Amino acid sequence: MAAVGCGIVAIQPPQEPTFALTVAARDLAAGTEVSSHDLTEVRVPRDAAPSALVSDPTGKRLLSPVRAGEPITEARIVDTGLSAGYPGRVVVPVRLTDPDVAALLAVGDKVDLLSIDPETGAALLVGRDALVVRLPRDRGGSASLPGAVIVLALDSGAVSDTMEASVRKYLTIQWSS
């Protein structure tokens, strides 16, 4: 019996080296501040690890949704270098005219930007598929300026028109698909 047991062990292939990979324990929404309760560890082969893993995502804010079992990479985190996560886009703060509209937004929303001329009421699309990157904690605006500032990642071609609209005209959003 001992010889048979040793023979079985001897013919088994060697175990692949594994490591503990931190993944989402449950589905997490965009804008979530990750806590230790949101995470779990799984053992995976070393070559299965994605690049740009966040070693400790605890306390970081998610830019986009993360599904249960998915590792959290740098591309999923809103960091202080906001533009790093948005290749080909420019990250800019814009002032929406109505703070109540800003209150409806969530980080990760995709929106189109509309400029409304206050004299004629004409609407013009100035930016398409902008991503909401950051929202102020208090979206009620300031005492000196109306509206609310939000931070968007948008196509570089839309920056000029969007910035002009946020200063000279009314700027609002519509959700894009």
mmCIF file of C-alpha atoms in Angstrom:
data_model
loop_
_atom_site.group_PDB
_atom_site.id
_atom_site.type_symbol
_atom_site.label_atom_id
_atom_site.label_comp_id
_atom_site.label_asym_id
_atom_site.label_seq_id
_atom_site.Cartn_x
_atom_site.Cartn_y
_atom_site.Cartn_z
ATOM 1 C CA MET A 1 0.000 0.000 0.000
ATOM 2 C CA ALA A 2 2.762 2.427 0.902
ATOM 3 C CA ALA A 3 4.513 1.741 -2.418
ATOM 4 C CA VAL A 4 1.298 2.402 -4.366
ATOM 5 C CA GLY A 5 0.738 5.665 -2.443
ATOM 6 C CA CYS A 6 4.301 6.814 -3.132
ATOM 7 C CA GLY A 7 3.891 5.910 -6.786
ATOM 8 C CA ILE A 8 0.728 8.009 -7.125
ATOM 9 C CA VAL A 9 2.397 10.988 -5.488
ATOM 10 C CA ALA A 10 5.460 10.577 -7.709
ATOM 11 C CA ILE A 11 3.477 10.685 -10.970
ATOM 12 C CA GLN A 12 1.385 13.731 -10.077
ATOM 13 C CA PRO A 13 2.443 16.917 -11.872
ATOM 14 C CA PRO A 14 4.111 19.531 -9.671
ATOM 15 C CA GLN A 15 1.814 22.145 -8.173
ATOM 16 C CA GLU A 16 1.786 25.520 -9.951
ATOM 17 C CA PRO A 17 2.986 28.357 -7.758
ATOM 18 C CA THR A 18 0.030 30.416 -6.622
ATOM 19 C CA PHE A 19 -0.485 33.632 -4.758
ATOM 20 C CA ALA A 20 -3.298 35.354 -2.891
ATOM 21 C CA LEU A 21 -5.191 37.736 -5.173
ATOM 22 C CA THR A 22 -7.454 40.342 -3.592
ATOM 23 C CA VAL A 23 -10.824 40.492 -5.379
ATOM 24 C CA ALA A 24 -14.226 42.065 -4.778
ATOM 25 C CA ALA A 25 -16.290 39.969 -2.379
ATOM 26 C CA ARG A 26 -19.516 41.291 -3.915
ATOM 27 C CA ASP A 27 -20.620 43.566 -6.762
ATOM 28 C CA LEU A 28 -19.442 47.129 -6.065
ATOM 29 C CA ALA A 29 -20.923 50.240 -7.656
ATOM 30 C CA ALA A 30 -18.938 53.073 -9.211
ATOM 31 C CA GLY A 31 -18.111 55.656 -6.560
ATOM 32 C CA THR A 32 -17.890 53.099 -3.744
ATOM 33 C CA GLU A 33 -15.156 53.717 -1.190
ATOM 34 C CA VAL A 34 -13.706 50.217 -0.821
ATOM 35 C CA SER A 35 -13.651 48.779 2.707
ATOM 36 C CA SER A 36 -12.090 45.574 3.984
ATOM 37 C CA HIS A 37 -15.599 44.032 4.031
ATOM 38 C CA ASP A 38 -15.802 44.528 0.249
ATOM 39 C CA LEU A 39 -12.735 42.346 -0.374
ATOM 40 C CA THR A 40 -11.748 38.709 -0.213
ATOM 41 C CA GLU A 41 -8.711 36.709 -1.268
ATOM 42 C CA VAL A 42 -8.528 33.848 -3.738
ATOM 43 C CA ARG A 43 -5.541 31.715 -4.694
ATOM 44 C CA VAL A 44 -4.621 31.878 -8.376
ATOM 45 C CA PRO A 45 -1.662 30.811 -10.508
ATOM 46 C CA ARG A 46 1.007 33.517 -10.674
ATOM 47 C CA ASP A 47 0.584 33.959 -14.438
ATOM 48 C CA ALA A 48 -3.173 34.617 -14.021
ATOM 49 C CA ALA A 49 -2.667 37.946 -12.248
ATOM 50 C CA PRO A 50 -3.674 41.033 -14.227
ATOM 51 C CA SER A 51 -1.223 43.890 -14.557
ATOM 52 C CA ALA A 52 -1.479 47.104 -12.537
ATOM 53 C CA LEU A 53 -3.083 45.495 -9.485
ATOM 54 C CA VAL A 54 -3.796 47.803 -6.562
ATOM 55 C CA SER A 55 -1.951 46.212 -3.654
ATOM 56 C CA ASP A 56 -4.393 47.573 -1.052
ATOM 57 C CA PRO A 57 -7.604 49.077 -2.473
ATOM 58 C CA THR A 58 -9.035 49.710 1.014
ATOM 59 C CA GLY A 59 -10.091 53.354 1.302
ATOM 60 C CA LYS A 60 -9.851 53.975 -2.446
ATOM 61 C CA ARG A 61 -12.858 55.148 -4.495
ATOM 62 C CA LEU A 62 -14.007 53.120 -7.507
ATOM 63 C CA LEU A 63 -14.211 54.837 -10.854
ATOM 64 C CA SER A 64 -16.416 52.144 -12.383
ATOM 65 C CA PRO A 65 -18.383 49.128 -11.166
ATOM 66 C CA VAL A 66 -16.484 46.005 -10.114
ATOM 67 C CA ARG A 67 -18.119 42.575 -10.185
ATOM 68 C CA ALA A 68 -17.777 39.977 -7.424
ATOM 69 C CA GLY A 69 -14.574 37.976 -7.927
ATOM 70 C CA GLU A 70 -12.935 40.700 -10.044
ATOM 71 C CA PRO A 71 -9.493 41.973 -9.010
ATOM 72 C CA ILE A 72 -9.165 45.713 -8.491
ATOM 73 C CA THR A 73 -6.653 47.317 -10.837
ATOM 74 C CA GLU A 74 -5.398 50.899 -11.135
ATOM 75 C CA ALA A 75 -7.831 51.504 -14.013
ATOM 76 C CA ARG A 76 -10.760 50.989 -11.581
ATOM 77 C CA ILE A 77 -9.584 53.528 -8.991
ATOM 78 C CA VAL A 78 -10.078 57.286 -8.927
ATOM 79 C CA ASP A 79 -6.703 58.579 -7.825
ATOM 80 C CA THR A 80 -5.139 61.965 -7.263
ATOM 81 C CA GLY A 81 -3.660 61.873 -10.761
ATOM 82 C CA LEU A 82 -7.137 61.754 -12.254
ATOM 83 C CA SER A 83 -6.104 61.883 -15.902
ATOM 84 C CA ALA A 84 -4.032 58.688 -15.582
ATOM 85 C CA GLY A 85 -7.152 56.528 -15.733
ATOM 86 C CA TYR A 86 -8.527 58.155 -18.886
ATOM 87 C CA PRO A 87 -6.182 57.804 -21.845
ATOM 88 C CA GLY A 88 -7.235 60.034 -24.720
ATOM 89 C CA ARG A 89 -9.416 62.176 -22.463
ATOM 90 C CA VAL A 90 -8.930 65.397 -20.570
ATOM 91 C CA VAL A 91 -10.095 65.686 -16.972
ATOM 92 C CA VAL A 92 -11.688 69.077 -16.262
ATOM 93 C CA PRO A 93 -13.912 70.664 -13.651
ATOM 94 C CA VAL A 94 -17.099 72.209 -15.018
ATOM 95 C CA ARG A 95 -19.853 74.169 -13.351
ATOM 96 C CA LEU A 96 -23.364 72.863 -13.984
ATOM 97 C CA THR A 97 -25.877 75.678 -13.748
ATOM 98 C CA ASP A 98 -28.393 73.764 -11.625
ATOM 99 C CA PRO A 99 -26.989 72.160 -8.444
ATOM 100 C CA ASP A 100 -30.042 69.892 -8.301
ATOM 101 C CA VAL A 101 -28.924 68.307 -11.591
ATOM 102 C CA ALA A 102 -25.462 67.711 -10.133
ATOM 103 C CA ALA A 103 -27.118 66.033 -7.130
ATOM 104 C CA LEU A 104 -28.583 63.409 -9.477
ATOM 105 C CA LEU A 105 -25.162 62.318 -10.745
ATOM 106 C CA ALA A 106 -22.954 59.473 -9.556
ATOM 107 C CA VAL A 107 -19.277 58.830 -10.220
ATOM 108 C CA GLY A 108 -19.044 56.646 -13.312
ATOM 109 C CA ASP A 109 -22.118 58.122 -15.045
ATOM 110 C CA LYS A 110 -21.699 58.782 -18.761
ATOM 111 C CA VAL A 111 -23.300 62.061 -19.832
ATOM 112 C CA ASP A 112 -23.656 64.407 -22.785
ATOM 113 C CA LEU A 113 -23.175 68.126 -22.106
ATOM 114 C CA LEU A 114 -25.669 70.680 -23.339
ATOM 115 C CA SER A 115 -25.069 74.420 -23.558
ATOM 116 C CA ILE A 116 -28.191 76.549 -23.236
ATOM 117 C CA ASP A 117 -28.072 80.152 -24.440
ATOM 118 C CA PRO A 118 -29.852 82.172 -21.729
ATOM 119 C CA GLU A 119 -31.090 84.789 -24.198
ATOM 120 C CA THR A 120 -32.479 82.573 -26.948
ATOM 121 C CA GLY A 121 -33.021 79.293 -25.097
ATOM 122 C CA ALA A 122 -31.225 77.451 -27.912
ATOM 123 C CA ALA A 123 -29.543 74.202 -26.857
ATOM 124 C CA LEU A 124 -26.279 72.988 -28.343
ATOM 125 C CA LEU A 125 -24.527 69.667 -27.705
ATOM 126 C CA VAL A 126 -20.978 70.594 -26.641
ATOM 127 C CA GLY A 127 -19.652 67.293 -25.306
ATOM 128 C CA ARG A 128 -20.550 63.660 -25.840
ATOM 129 C CA ASP A 129 -19.904 60.635 -23.599
ATOM 130 C CA ALA A 130 -18.211 62.541 -20.770
ATOM 131 C CA LEU A 131 -17.481 60.402 -17.712
ATOM 132 C CA VAL A 132 -18.266 61.743 -14.257
ATOM 133 C CA VAL A 133 -15.003 61.349 -12.338
ATOM 134 C CA ARG A 134 -15.572 63.243 -9.120
ATOM 135 C CA LEU A 135 -18.416 65.024 -7.399
ATOM 136 C CA PRO A 136 -18.159 67.550 -4.587
ATOM 137 C CA ARG A 137 -19.384 66.415 -1.200
ATOM 138 C CA ASP A 138 -21.624 69.489 -1.004
ATOM 139 C CA ARG A 139 -23.282 69.896 -4.399
ATOM 140 C CA GLY A 140 -25.186 72.995 -3.359
ATOM 141 C CA GLY A 141 -22.743 75.395 -4.996
ATOM 142 C CA SER A 142 -21.024 78.287 -3.292
ATOM 143 C CA ALA A 143 -22.305 81.566 -1.953
ATOM 144 C CA SER A 144 -20.460 83.510 -4.651
ATOM 145 C CA LEU A 145 -21.261 81.384 -7.702
ATOM 146 C CA PRO A 146 -24.449 79.522 -8.614
ATOM 147 C CA GLY A 147 -24.499 75.899 -9.689
ATOM 148 C CA ALA A 148 -22.205 73.046 -8.733
ATOM 149 C CA VAL A 149 -18.739 72.020 -9.909
ATOM 150 C CA ILE A 150 -18.266 68.441 -11.086
ATOM 151 C CA VAL A 151 -15.189 66.791 -12.590
ATOM 152 C CA LEU A 152 -15.497 65.132 -15.988
ATOM 153 C CA ALA A 153 -13.223 63.132 -18.277
ATOM 154 C CA LEU A 154 -14.075 64.162 -21.823
ATOM 155 C CA ASP A 155 -12.739 64.021 -25.325
ATOM 156 C CA SER A 156 -10.086 66.689 -25.859
ATOM 157 C CA GLY A 157 -12.073 68.122 -28.781
ATOM 158 C CA ALA A 158 -14.947 69.026 -26.451
ATOM 159 C CA VAL A 159 -12.901 70.873 -23.818
ATOM 160 C CA SER A 160 -13.011 74.342 -25.363
ATOM 161 C CA ASP A 161 -16.767 74.390 -26.051
ATOM 162 C CA THR A 162 -17.528 72.831 -22.665
ATOM 163 C CA MET A 163 -15.414 75.337 -20.739
ATOM 164 C CA GLU A 164 -16.916 78.271 -22.639
ATOM 165 C CA ALA A 165 -20.436 76.988 -21.961
ATOM 166 C CA SER A 166 -19.740 76.544 -18.254
ATOM 167 C CA VAL A 167 -18.643 80.203 -18.002
ATOM 168 C CA ARG A 168 -20.848 82.085 -20.501
ATOM 169 C CA LYS A 169 -23.987 79.987 -20.857
ATOM 170 C CA TYR A 170 -26.048 77.507 -18.899
ATOM 171 C CA LEU A 171 -24.506 74.046 -18.842
ATOM 172 C CA THR A 172 -26.551 70.944 -18.137
ATOM 173 C CA ILE A 173 -26.355 67.229 -18.888
ATOM 174 C CA GLN A 174 -28.324 64.383 -20.342
ATOM 175 C CA TRP A 175 -27.408 60.785 -19.658
ATOM 176 C CA SER A 176 -25.864 59.063 -22.649
ATOM 177 C CA SER A 177 -26.143 55.390 -23.488
#
